[in-house]
Coordinates of C-alpha atoms and ligand atoms in Angstrom, one line a residue:
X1 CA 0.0 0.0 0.0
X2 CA 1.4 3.5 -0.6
X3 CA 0.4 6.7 -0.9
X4 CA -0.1 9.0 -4.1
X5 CA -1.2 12.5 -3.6
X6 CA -3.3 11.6 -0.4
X7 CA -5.3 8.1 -2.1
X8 CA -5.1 5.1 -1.6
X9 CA -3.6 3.1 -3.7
X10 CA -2.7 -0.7 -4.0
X11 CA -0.5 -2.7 -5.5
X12 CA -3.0 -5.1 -7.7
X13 CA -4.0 -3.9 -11.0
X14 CA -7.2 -5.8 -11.3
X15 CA -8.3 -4.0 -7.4
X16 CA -9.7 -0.4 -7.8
X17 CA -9.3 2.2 -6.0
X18 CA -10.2 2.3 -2.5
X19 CA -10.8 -1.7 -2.4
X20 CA -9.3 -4.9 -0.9
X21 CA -9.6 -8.6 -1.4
X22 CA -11.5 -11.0 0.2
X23 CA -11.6 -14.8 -0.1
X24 CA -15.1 -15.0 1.4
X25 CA -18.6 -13.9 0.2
X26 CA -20.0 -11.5 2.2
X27 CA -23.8 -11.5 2.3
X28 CA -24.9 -8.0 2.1
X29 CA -28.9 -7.7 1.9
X30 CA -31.1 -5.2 2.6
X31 CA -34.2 -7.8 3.9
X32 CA -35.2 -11.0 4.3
X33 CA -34.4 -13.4 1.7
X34 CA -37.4 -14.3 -0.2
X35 CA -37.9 -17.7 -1.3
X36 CA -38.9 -18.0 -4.6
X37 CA -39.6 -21.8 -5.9
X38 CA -38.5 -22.8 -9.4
X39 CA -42.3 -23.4 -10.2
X40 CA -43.4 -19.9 -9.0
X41 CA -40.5 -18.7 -10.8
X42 CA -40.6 -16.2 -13.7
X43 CA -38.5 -13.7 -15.2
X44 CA -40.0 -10.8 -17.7
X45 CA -38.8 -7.6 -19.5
X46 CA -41.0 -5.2 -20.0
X47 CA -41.4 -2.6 -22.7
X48 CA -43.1 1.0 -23.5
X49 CA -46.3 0.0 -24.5
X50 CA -47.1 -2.9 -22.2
X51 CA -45.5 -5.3 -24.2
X52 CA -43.9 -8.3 -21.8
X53 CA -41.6 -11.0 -22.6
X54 CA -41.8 -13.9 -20.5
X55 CA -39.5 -16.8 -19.0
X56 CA -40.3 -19.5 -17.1
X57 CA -37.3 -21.5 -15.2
X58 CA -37.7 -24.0 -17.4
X59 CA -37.8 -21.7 -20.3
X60 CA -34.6 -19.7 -18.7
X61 CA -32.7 -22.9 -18.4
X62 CA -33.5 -24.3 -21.9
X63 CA -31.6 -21.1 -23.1
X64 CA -27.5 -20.8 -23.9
X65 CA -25.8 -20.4 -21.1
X66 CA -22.4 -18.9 -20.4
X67 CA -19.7 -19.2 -18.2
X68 CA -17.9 -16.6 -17.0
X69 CA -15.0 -15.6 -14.4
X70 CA -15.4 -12.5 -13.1
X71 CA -14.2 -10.1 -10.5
X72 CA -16.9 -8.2 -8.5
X73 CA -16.7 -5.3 -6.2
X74 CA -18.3 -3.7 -3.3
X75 CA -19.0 -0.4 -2.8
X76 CA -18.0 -1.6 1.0
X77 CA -14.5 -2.2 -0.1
X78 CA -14.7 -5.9 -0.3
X79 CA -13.3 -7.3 -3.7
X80 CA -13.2 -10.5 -4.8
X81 CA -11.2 -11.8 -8.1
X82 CA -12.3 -14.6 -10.7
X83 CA -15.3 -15.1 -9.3
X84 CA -17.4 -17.9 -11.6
X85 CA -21.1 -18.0 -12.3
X86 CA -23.5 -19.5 -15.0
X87 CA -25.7 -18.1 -16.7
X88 CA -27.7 -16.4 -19.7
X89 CA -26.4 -13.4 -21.2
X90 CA -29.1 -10.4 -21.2
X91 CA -27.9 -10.0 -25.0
X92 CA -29.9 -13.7 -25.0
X93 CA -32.7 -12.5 -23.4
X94 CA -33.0 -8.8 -25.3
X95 CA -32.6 -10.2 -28.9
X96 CA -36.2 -10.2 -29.6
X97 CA -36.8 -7.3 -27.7
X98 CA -37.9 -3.8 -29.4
X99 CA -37.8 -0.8 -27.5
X100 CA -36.7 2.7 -27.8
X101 CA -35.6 3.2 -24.3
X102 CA -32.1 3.7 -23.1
X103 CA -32.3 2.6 -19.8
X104 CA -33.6 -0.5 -17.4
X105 CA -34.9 -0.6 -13.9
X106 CA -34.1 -3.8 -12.4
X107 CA -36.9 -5.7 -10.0
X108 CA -36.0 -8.1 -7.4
X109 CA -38.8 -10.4 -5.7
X110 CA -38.8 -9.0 -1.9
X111 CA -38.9 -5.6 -3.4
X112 CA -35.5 -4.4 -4.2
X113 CA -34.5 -2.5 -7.2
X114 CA -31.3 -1.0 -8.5
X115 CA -31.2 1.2 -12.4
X116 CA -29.1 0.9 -15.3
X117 CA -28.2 2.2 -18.6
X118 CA -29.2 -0.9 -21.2
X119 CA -26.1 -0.3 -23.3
X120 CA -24.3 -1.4 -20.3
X121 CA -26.6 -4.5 -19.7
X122 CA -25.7 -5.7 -23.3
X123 CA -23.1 -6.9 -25.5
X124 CA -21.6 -9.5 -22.9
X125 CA -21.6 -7.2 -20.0
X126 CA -24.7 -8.5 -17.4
X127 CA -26.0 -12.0 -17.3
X128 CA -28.8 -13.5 -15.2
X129 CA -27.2 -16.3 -13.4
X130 CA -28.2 -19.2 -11.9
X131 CA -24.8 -21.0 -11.0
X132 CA -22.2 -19.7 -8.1
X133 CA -18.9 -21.8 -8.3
X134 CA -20.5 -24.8 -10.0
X135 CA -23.3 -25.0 -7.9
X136 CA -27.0 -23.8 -8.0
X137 CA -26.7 -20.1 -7.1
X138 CA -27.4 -20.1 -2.6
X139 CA -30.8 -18.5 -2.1
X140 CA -28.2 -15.9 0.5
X141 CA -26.6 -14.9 -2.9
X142 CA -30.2 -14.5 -5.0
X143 CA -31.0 -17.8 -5.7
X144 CA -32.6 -18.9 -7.8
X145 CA -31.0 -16.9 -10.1
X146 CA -29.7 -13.0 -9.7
X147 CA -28.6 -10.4 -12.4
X148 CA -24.5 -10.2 -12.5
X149 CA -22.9 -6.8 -13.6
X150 CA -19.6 -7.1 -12.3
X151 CA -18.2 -3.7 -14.1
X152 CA -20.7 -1.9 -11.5
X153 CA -20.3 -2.1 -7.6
X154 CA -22.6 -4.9 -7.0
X155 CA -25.0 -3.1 -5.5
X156 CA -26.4 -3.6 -9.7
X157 CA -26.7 -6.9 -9.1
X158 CA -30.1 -7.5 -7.9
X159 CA -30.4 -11.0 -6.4
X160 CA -33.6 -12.4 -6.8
X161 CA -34.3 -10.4 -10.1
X162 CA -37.8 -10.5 -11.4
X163 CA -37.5 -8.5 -14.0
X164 CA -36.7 -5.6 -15.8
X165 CA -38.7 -2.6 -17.0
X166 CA -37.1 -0.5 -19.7
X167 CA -37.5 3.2 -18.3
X168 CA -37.4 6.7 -20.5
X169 CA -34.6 7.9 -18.0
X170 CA -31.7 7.1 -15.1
X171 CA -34.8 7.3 -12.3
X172 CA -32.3 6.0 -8.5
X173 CA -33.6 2.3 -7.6
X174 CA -33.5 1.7 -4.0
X175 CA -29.8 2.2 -2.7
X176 CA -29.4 4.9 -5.1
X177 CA -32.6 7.0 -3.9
X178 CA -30.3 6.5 -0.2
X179 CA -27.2 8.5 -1.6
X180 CA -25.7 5.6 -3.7
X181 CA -24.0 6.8 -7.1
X182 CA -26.8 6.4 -10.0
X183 CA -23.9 4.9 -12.3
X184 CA -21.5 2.8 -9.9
X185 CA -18.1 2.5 -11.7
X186 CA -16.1 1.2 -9.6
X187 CA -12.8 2.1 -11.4
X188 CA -14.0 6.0 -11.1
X189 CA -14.9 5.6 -7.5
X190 CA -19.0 6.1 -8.3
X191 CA -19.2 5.2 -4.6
X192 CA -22.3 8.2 -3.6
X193 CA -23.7 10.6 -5.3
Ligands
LIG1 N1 -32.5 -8.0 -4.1 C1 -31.4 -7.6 -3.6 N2 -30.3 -7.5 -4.3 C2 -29.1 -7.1 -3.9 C3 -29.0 -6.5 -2.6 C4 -30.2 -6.5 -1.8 O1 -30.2 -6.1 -0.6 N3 -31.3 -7.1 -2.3 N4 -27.8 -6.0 -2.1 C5 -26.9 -5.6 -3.1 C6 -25.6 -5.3 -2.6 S1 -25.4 -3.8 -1.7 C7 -24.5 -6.1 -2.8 S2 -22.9 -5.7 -2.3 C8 -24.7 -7.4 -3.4 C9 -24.3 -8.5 -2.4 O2 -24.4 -9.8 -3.0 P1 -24.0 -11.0 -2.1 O3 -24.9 -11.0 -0.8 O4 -24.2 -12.2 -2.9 O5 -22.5 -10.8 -1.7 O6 -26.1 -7.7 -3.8 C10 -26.8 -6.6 -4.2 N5 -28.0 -7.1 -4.7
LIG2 MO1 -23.0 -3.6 -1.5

């Protein structure tokens, strides 16, 4: 660790700024965990208009899936490197999916919600996943299955997700209606707003 002009700095060029590594996974929620059965299960994207697409777990599991190792930070400071998950990419999910809207609200059964741009969502950037580590994703970590965004603090990825709503503009989801940066890049330290 040194110092550079009064920052913190480290030593790890895959660690931003103002972060350090765990080897555990914290379990940072804001409620209860919600139990969601694989039956009751469904996952939708919603357009202007009214127009919703529709997945059943079944339907979400018949779908290519990816695997992916990624690193994932907290806006807590916690980091944790080559993380792997399975899942489907949102470019999977959004390819029959017209809208004019730039940007996405993500739901969460339980409540929770947390906004995005949808260019960032797509072109192999966010994936709704379903695996953690080569085992179905721990209802702790937003089993059954949880959107991943790992280039955002992970407050972005909702466990639990429900959905998604396309939205005509950047309105703050939960944390960031409580002072949390409306974009969430780590690298620039988009910690509050
Ligand atoms: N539905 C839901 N998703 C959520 C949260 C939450 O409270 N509810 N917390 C967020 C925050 S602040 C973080 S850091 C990560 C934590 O994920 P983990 O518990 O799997 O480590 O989930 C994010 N997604
Ligand atoms: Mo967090």
């Amino acid at each position: 660790m040194a110092i550079f002009g009064g920052r913190r700095r480290n030593d790890n060029p895959n660690l931003p700024p103002g972060q350090h590594l765990t080897e555990s996974f914290p379990v940072l929620s804001a409620g209860p965990t919600p139990s969601i059965s694989a039956d009751d299960w469904e996952f939708s994207i919603r357009t202007e208009g009214g127009d919703i697409h529709r997945w059943s777990w079944q339907e979400l599991l018949a779908l290519p899936a990816e695997d992916v190792t990624v690193d994932i930070h907290c806006v807590t400071s916690w980091s944790k490197l080559g993380t792997g998950w399975r899942g489907v990419s949102l470019d999977t999910l959004f390819a029959d999916v017209d809208t004019g809207l730039d940007y996405v609200m993500a739901h969460s059964y339980g409540g929770y919600t947390t906004n995005l741009p949808l260019e960032e969502v797509l072109e192999g950037r966010a994936w709704i996943a379903y695996e953690y580590d080569g085992e179905p994703l721990d209802p702790e970590h937003g089993g059954p299955a949880r959107l991943l965004v790992p280039h955002l603090y992970f407050w972005k990825s909702a466990k639990w997700v429900r959905g998604l709503v396309m939205q005509d503009d950047d309105y703050p989801g939960f944390w960031e209606e409580n002072g949390y940066h409306l974009h969430g890049d780590p690298w620039r330290e988009e910690r509050y707003a």
